[in-house]
Coordinates of C-alpha atoms in Angstrom, one line a residue:
X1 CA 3.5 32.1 -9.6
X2 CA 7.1 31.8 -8.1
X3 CA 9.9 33.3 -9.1
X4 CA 13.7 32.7 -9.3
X5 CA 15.2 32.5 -5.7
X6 CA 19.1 32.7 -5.5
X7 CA 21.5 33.5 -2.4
X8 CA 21.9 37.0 -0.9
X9 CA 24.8 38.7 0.3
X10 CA 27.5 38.1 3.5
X11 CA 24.3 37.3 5.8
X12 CA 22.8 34.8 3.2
X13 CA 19.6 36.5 2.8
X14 CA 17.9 35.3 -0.3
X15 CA 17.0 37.8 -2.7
X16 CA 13.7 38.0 -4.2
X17 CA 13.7 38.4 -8.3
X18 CA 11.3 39.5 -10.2
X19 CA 8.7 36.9 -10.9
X20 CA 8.9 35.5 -14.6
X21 CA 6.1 36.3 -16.9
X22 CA 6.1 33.3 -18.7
X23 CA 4.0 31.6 -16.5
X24 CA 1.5 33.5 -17.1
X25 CA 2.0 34.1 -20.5
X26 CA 1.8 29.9 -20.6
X27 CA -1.3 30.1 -18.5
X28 CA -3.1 32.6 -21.0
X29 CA -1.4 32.1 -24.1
X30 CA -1.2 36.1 -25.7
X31 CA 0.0 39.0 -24.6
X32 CA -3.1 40.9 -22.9
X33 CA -2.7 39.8 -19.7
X34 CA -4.5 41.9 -17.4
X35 CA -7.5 42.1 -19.9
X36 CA -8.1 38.7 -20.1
X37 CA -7.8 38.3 -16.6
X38 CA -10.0 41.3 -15.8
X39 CA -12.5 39.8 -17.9
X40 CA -12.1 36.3 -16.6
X41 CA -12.7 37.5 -13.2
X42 CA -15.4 39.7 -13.9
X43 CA -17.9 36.7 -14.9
X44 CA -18.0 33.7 -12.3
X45 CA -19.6 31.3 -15.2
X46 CA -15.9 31.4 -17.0
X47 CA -13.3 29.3 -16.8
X48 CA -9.6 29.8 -16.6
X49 CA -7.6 28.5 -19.9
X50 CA -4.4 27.3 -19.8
X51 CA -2.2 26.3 -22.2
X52 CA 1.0 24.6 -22.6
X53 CA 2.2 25.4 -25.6
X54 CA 0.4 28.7 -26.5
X55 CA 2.2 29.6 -29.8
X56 CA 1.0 26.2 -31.1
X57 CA -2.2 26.8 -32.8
X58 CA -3.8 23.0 -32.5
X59 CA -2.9 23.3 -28.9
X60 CA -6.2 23.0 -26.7
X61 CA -6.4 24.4 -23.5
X62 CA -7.1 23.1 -19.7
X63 CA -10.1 25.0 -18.0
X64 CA -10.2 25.9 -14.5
X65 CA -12.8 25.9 -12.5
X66 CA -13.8 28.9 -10.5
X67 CA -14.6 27.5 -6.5
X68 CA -15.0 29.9 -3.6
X69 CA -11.8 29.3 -0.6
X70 CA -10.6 30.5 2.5
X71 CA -7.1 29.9 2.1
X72 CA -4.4 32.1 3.2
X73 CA -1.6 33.7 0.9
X74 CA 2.0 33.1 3.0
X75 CA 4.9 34.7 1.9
X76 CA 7.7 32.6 3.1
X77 CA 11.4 33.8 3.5
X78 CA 14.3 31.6 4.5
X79 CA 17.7 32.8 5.5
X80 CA 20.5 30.3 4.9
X81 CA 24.3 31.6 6.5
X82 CA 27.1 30.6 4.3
X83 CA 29.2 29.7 6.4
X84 CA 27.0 26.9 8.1
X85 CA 24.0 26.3 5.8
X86 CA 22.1 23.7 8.1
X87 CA 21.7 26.9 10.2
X88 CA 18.8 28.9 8.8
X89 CA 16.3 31.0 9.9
X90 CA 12.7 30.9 9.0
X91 CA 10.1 33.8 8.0
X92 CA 6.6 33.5 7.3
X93 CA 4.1 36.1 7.2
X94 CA 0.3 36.4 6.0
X95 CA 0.1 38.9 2.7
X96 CA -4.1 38.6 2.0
X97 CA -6.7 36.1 2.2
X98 CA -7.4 33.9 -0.8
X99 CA -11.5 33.8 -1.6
X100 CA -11.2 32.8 -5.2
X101 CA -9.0 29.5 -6.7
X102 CA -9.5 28.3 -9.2
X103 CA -9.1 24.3 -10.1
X104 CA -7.6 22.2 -13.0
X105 CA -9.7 19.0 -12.5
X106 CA -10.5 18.1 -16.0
X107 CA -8.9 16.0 -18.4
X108 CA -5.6 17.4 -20.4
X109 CA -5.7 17.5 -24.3
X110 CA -4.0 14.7 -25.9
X111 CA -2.8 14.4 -29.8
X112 CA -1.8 12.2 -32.3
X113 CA 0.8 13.3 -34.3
X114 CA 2.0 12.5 -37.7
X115 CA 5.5 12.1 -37.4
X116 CA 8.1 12.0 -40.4
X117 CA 11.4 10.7 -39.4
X118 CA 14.1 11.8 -41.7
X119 CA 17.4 10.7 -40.7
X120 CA 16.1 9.1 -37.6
X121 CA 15.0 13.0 -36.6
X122 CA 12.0 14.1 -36.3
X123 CA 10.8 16.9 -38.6
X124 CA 8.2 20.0 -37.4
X125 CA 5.4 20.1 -40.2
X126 CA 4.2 23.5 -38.5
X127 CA 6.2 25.5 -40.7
X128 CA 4.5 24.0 -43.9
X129 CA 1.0 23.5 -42.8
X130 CA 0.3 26.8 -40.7
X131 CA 0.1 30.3 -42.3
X132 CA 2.5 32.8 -40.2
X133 CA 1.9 35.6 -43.6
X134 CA 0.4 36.1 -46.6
X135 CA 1.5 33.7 -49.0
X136 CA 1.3 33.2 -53.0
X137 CA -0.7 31.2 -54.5
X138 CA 1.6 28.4 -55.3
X139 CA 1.6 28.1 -51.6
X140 CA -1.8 26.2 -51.8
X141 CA -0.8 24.2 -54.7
X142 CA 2.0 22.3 -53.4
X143 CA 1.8 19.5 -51.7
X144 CA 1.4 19.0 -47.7
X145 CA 1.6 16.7 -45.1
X146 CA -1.5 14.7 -44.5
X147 CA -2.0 16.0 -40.9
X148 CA -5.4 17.0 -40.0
X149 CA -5.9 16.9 -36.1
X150 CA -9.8 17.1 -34.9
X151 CA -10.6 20.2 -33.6
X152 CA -11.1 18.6 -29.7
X153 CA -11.1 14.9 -29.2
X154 CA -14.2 15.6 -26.3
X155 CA -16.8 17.2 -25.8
X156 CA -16.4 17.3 -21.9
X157 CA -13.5 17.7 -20.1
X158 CA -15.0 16.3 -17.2
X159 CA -16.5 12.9 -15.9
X160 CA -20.0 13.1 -15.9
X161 CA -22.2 10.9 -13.2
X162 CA -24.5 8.9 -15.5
X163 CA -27.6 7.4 -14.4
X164 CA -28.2 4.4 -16.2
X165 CA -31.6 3.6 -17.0
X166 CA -32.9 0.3 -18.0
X167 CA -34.8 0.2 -21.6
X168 CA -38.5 0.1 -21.3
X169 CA -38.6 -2.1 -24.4
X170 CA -36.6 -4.9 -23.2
X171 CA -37.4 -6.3 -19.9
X172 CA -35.3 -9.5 -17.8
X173 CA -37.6 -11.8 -16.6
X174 CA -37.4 -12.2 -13.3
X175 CA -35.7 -14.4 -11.3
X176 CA -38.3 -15.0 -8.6
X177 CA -41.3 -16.1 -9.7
X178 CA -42.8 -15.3 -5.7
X179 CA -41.5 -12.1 -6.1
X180 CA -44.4 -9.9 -4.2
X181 CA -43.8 -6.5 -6.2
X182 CA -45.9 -3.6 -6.4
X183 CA -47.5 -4.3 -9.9
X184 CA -47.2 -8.1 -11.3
X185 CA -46.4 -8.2 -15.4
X186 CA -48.9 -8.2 -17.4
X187 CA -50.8 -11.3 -18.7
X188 CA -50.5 -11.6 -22.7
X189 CA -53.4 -13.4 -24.2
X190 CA -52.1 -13.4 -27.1
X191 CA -55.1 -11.8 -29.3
X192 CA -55.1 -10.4 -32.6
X193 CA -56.1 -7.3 -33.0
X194 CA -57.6 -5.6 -36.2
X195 CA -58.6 -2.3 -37.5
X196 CA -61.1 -1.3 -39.9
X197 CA -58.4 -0.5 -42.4
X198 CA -56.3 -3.5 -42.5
X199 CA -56.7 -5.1 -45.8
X200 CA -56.7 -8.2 -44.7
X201 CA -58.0 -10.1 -41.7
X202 CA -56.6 -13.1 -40.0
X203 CA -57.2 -17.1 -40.7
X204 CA -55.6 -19.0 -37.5
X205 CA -54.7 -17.8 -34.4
X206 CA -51.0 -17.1 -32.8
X207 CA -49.3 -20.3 -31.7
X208 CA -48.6 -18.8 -28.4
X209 CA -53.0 -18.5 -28.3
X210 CA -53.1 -22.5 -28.1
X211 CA -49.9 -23.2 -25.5
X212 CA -51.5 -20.8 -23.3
X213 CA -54.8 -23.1 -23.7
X214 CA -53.0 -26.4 -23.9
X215 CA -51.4 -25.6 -20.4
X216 CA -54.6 -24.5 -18.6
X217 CA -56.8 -27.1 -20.8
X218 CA -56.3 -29.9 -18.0
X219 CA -60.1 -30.8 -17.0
X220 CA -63.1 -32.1 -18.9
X221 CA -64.8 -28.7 -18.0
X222 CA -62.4 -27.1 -20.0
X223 CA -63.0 -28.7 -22.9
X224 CA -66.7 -28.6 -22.8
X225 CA -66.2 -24.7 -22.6
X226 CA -63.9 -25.2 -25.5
X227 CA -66.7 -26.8 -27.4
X228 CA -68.8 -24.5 -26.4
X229 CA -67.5 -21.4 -27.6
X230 CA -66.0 -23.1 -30.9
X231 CA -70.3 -24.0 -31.5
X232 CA -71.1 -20.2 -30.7
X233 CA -68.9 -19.3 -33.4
X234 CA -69.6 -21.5 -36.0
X235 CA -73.6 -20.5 -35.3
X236 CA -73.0 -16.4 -35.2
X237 CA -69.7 -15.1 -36.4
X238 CA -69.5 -11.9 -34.2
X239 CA -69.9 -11.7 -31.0
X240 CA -69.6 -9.3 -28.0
X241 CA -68.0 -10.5 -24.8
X242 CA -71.2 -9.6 -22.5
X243 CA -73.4 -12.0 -25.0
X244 CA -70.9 -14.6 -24.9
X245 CA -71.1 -14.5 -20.6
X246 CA -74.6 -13.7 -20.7
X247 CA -74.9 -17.1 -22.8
X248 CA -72.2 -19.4 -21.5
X249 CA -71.1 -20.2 -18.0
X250 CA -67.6 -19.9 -18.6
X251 CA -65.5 -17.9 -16.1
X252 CA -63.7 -14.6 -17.2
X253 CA -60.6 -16.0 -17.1
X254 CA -61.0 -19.0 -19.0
X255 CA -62.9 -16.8 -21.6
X256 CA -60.0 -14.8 -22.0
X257 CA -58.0 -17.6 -23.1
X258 CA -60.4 -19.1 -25.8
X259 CA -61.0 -16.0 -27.1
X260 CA -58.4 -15.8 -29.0
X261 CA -58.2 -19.4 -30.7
X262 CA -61.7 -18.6 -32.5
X263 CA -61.4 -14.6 -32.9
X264 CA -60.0 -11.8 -33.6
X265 CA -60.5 -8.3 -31.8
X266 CA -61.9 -5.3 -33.9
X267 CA -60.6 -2.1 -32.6
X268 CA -61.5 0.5 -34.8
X269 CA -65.4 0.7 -37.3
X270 CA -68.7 -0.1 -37.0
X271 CA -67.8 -3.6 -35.7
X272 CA -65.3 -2.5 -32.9
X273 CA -64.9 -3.8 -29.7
X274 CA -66.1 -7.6 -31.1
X275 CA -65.1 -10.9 -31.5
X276 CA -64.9 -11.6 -35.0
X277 CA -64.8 -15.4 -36.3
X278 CA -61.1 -16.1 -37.5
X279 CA -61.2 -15.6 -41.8
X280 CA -64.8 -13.8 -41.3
X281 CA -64.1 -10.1 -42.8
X282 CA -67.6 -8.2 -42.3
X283 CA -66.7 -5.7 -44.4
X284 CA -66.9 -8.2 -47.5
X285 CA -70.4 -9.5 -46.4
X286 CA -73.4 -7.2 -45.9
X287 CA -75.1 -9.6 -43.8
X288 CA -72.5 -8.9 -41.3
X289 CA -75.0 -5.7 -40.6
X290 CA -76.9 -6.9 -37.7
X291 CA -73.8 -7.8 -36.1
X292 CA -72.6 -4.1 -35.9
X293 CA -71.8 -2.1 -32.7
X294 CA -74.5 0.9 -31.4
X295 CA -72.1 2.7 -28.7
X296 CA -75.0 4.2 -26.7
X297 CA -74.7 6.9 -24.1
X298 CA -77.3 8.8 -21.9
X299 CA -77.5 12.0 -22.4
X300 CA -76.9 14.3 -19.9
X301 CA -80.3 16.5 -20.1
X302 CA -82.6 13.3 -21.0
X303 CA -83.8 13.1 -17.9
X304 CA -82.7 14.5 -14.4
X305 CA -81.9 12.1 -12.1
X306 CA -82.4 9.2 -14.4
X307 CA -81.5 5.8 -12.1
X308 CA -79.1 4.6 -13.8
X309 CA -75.4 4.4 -12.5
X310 CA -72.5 4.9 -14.2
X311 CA -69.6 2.1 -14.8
X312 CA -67.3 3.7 -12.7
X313 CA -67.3 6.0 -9.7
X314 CA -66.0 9.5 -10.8
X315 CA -64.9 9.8 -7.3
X316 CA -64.4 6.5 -5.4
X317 CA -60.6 5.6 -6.4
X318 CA -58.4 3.2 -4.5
X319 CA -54.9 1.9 -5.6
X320 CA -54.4 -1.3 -6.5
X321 CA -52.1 -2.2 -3.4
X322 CA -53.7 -0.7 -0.8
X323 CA -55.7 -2.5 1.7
X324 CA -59.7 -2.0 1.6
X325 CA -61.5 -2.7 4.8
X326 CA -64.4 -4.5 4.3
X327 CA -67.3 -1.9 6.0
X328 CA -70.0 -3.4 8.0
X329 CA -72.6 -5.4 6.5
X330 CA -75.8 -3.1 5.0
X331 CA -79.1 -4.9 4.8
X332 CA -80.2 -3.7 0.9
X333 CA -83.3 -4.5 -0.2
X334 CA -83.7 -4.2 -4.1
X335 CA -87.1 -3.8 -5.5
X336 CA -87.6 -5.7 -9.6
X337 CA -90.1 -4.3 -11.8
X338 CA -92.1 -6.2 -14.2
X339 CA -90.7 -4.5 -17.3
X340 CA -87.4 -5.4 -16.4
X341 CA -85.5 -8.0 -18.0
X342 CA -83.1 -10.7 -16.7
X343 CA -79.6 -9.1 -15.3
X344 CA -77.8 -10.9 -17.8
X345 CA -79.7 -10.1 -20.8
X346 CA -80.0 -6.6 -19.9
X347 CA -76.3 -6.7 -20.1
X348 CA -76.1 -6.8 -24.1
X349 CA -80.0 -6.7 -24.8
X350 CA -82.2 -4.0 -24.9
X351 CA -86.2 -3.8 -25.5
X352 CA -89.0 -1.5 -25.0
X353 CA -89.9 -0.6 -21.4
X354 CA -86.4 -1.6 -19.8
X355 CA -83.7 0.5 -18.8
X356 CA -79.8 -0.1 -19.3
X357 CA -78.1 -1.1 -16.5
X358 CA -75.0 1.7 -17.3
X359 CA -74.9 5.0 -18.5
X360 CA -73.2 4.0 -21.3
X361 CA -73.8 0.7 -23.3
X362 CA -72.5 -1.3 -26.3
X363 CA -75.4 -3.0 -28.1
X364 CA -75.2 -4.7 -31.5
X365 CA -78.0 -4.6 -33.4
X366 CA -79.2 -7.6 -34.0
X367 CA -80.1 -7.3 -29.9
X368 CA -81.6 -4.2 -30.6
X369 CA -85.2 -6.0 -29.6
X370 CA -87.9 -3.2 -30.9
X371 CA -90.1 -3.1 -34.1
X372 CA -89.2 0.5 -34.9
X373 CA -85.4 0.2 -34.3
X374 CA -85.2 -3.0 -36.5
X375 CA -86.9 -0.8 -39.4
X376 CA -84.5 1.9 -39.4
X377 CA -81.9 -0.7 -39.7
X378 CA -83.4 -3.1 -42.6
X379 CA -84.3 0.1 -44.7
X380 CA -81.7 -0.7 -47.1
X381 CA -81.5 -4.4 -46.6
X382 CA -80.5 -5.9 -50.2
X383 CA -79.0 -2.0 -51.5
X384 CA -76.3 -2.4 -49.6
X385 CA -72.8 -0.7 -51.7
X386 CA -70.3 0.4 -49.5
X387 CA -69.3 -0.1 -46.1
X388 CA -68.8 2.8 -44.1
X389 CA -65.8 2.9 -41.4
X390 CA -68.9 5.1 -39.2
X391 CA -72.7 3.8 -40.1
X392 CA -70.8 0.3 -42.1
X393 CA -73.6 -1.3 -43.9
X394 CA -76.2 0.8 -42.8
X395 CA -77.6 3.7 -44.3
X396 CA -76.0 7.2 -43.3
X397 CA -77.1 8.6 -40.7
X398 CA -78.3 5.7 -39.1
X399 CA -76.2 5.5 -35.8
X400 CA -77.6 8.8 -34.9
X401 CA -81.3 7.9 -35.5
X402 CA -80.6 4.8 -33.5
X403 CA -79.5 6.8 -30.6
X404 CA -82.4 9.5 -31.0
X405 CA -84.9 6.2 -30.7
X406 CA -83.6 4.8 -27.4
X407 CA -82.9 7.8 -25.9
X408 CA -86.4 8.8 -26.5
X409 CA -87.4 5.5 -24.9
X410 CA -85.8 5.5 -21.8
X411 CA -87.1 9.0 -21.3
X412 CA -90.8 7.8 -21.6
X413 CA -89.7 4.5 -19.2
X414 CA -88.5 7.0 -16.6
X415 CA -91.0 9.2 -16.6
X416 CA -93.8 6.2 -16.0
X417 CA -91.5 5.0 -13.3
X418 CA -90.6 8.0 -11.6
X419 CA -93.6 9.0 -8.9
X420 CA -94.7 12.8 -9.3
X421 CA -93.2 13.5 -12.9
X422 CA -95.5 14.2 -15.7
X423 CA -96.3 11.4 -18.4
X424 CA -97.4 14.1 -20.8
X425 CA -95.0 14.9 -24.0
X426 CA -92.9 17.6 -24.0
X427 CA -93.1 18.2 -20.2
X428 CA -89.6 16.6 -19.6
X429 CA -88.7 19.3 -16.0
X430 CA -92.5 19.3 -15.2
X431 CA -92.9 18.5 -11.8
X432 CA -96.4 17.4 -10.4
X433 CA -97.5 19.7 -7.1
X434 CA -99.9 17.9 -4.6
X435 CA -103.2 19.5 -5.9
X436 CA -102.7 17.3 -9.2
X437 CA -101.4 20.0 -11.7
X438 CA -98.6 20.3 -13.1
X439 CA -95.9 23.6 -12.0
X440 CA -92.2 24.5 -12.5
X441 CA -90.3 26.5 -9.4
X442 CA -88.9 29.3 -12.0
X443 CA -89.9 32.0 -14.1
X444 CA -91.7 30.3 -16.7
X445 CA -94.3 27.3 -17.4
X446 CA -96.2 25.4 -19.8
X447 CA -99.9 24.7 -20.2
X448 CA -101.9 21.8 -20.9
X449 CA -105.6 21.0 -21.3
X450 CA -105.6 18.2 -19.2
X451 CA -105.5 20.2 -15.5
X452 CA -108.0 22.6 -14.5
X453 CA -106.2 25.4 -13.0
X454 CA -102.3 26.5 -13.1
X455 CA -100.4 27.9 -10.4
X456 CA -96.8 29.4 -10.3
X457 CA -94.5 29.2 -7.7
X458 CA -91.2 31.1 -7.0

């Protein structure tokens, strides 16, 4: 902080005064000034306060930010001869070396003031709003100037760099319809979805449902599919989308759009994941229970190493814009047993001696093709009260029994099938040796009356 600098004697030295300490009173604001500074400079993370008018209470300060130098402090001395003044001499010299500075870079306070002009003069309300000692009650009783100032007008001092973001709600179409892009937008096919608790269920489809159609409905196939799936409805009211491939030869994405003129989508109760006729609510109709949904998964310890895949590879991932080379072409030979059924109708159907074609399938029940399955079902046909958001028209319990028959099934299918595995019941990790007997490679085994002799192997 600089000082006063006036003229020396007969040699026109300048003398060096004392520094004023109102600079530094200014800069702090009270009159500690080598605490605060000791305890300003003792935490890097603080910033230097300065204020311009420090006996002014509603006076916010500038802070300083504390930045590492390397600049030099100069003291500088200049030597003027009175007699010729343009003749003076020049001194510098290097006192220390600067490591600390600190930087006003933010923005300076600002206030608005309520101003009352009397006399054309403007009048200080500090002296009747502030307290400067302890006053009497009728002090607080009068009446004051309406001057309230905020406590800060910002919260930063500083410009911030913002990112801006775009909203994920709203997205711009874009401009370029041959815009090649790492994901295109998403198709809407404009179905309506409904869950087990709505109250109500749709009558007519979304308007957007038939411009989608009416823009791709352009050839005489397309209306004959139309036709198609409007009979399928009007003959079964709920369908599932593998019974409606299985039965049509419509192509996936033209059965995407018809879908939703005729249906709506169950997400949620016994009829989820169907297509539901559009005003058909199966909840109000208890013949709607052969149309309900039998999620069905193989267990685990059914059977070990039970041929049948699963949906998806747990391992075999590839991103959707990365290039697959096509591998060299395999000669696979398939072999078809008699029990089997049709690809197709194995898709959504399921009888006695066949195996699904995935680990996990969605039957309803009415293609549940087997005399035992179909009298678990029926067991309450014509007692039907409630419908349940689990079992829905069916008895309690009956989704479980369900699954306890197939499963039961596909474990006798397998073990017929599978060469050198017991047929007999209850010997599920029975494995037959080459004498013709039956043995397990551990520490226990069963008997049965059928073989002659038993032998153990570890």
């Amino acid at each position: 902080f600089g000082g006063d600098v006036s003229e020396g004697g007969e040699e026109g030295e300048l003398e060096e005064k004392q520094a004023d300490s109102s600079s530094i009173y200014k800069l702090l604001g009270m009159q500690q000034v080598g605490a605060v500074l000791k305890s300003t400079f003792s935490d890097p993370s603080r910033r230097l306060e300065l204020r311009f008018r420090p006996q002014d209470p509603f006076c916010h300060s500038v802070c300083g930010n504390r930045l590492p130098s390397t600049n030099l402090l100069l003291r500088v001395r200049r030597r003027v001869r009175k007699k010729d003044p343009k003749d003076a001499e020049i001194q510098m010299d290097i006192v220390g070396i600067i490591a600390t500075t600190y930087k006003f870079q933010g923005m300076v306070d600002f206030q608005c003031l309520a101003v009352n002009s009397l006399n054309g003069e403007d009048t200080s309300l500090y002296d009747k709003i502030i307290l400067r000692k302890a006053e009497s009650p009728a002090f607080f009783e009068q009446d004051v100037p309406n001057f309230l100032p905020p406590a800060i007008f910002s919260r930063l001092d500083c410009p911030v760099d913002y990112f801006y973001r775009p909203d994920s709600q709203q997205k711009l179409p874009s401009a370029e319809k041959n815009l090649i892009g790492l994901a295109r937008a998403r198709r809407q096919n404009n179905a309506v979805f409904v869950s087990f608790n709505d109250p109500s269920v749709p009558t007519e489809c979304l308007p957007a449902a038939k411009q989608n159609w009416a823009r791709f409905c352009m050839k005489e196939s397309d209306r004959r599919a139309e036709a198609n799936i409007r009979e399928m409805f009007e003959r079964r009211p709920i369908w599932s989308r593998n019974a409606l491939k299985a039965n049509t030869n419509i192509h996936p994405e033209k059965l995407k759009l018809l879908l939703p003129l005729f249906a709506y989508y169950m997400v949620t109760g016994p009829w989820r994941c169907l297509w539901v006729r559009l005003g058909y609510d199966p909840r109000k109709n208890p013949d709607s229970k052969k149309y309900q949904m039998l999620d069905y998964r193989i267990r685990c310890h059914t059977v070990p190493n039970i041929p049948v895949k699963a949906k998806r590879s747990a391992h075999n991932y590839s991103l959707s814009i990365t290039l697959n080379k096509a591998g060299s072409a395999q000669l696979q030979i398939k072999f078809f047993s008699c029990f089997t059924s049709p690809p197709q109708e194995s898709s959504y159907i399921f009888r006695d001696g066949m195996l699904p074609p995935h680990r996990q399938m969605f039957y309803q029940l009415c293609d549940l093709e087997v005399d035992s399955i179909k009298d678990v079902i029926e067991q309450n046909s014509g007692n039907e009260r409630a419908c349940d958001e689990r079992d829905g028209w069916c008895v309690v319990g009956t989704t479980d029994k369900l699954r306890d028959l197939i499963s039961a099934m596909i474990r006798k299918v397998v073990r017929e099938k599978k060469p050198g595995t017991c047929s007999h019941e209850g010997c599920h990790d029975v494995k037959i040796s080459p004498h013709g007997y039956c043995h397990q490679n551990y520490h226990r085994f069963r008997f049965y009356p059928c073989f002659i002799f038993y032998e153990l192997h570890f």
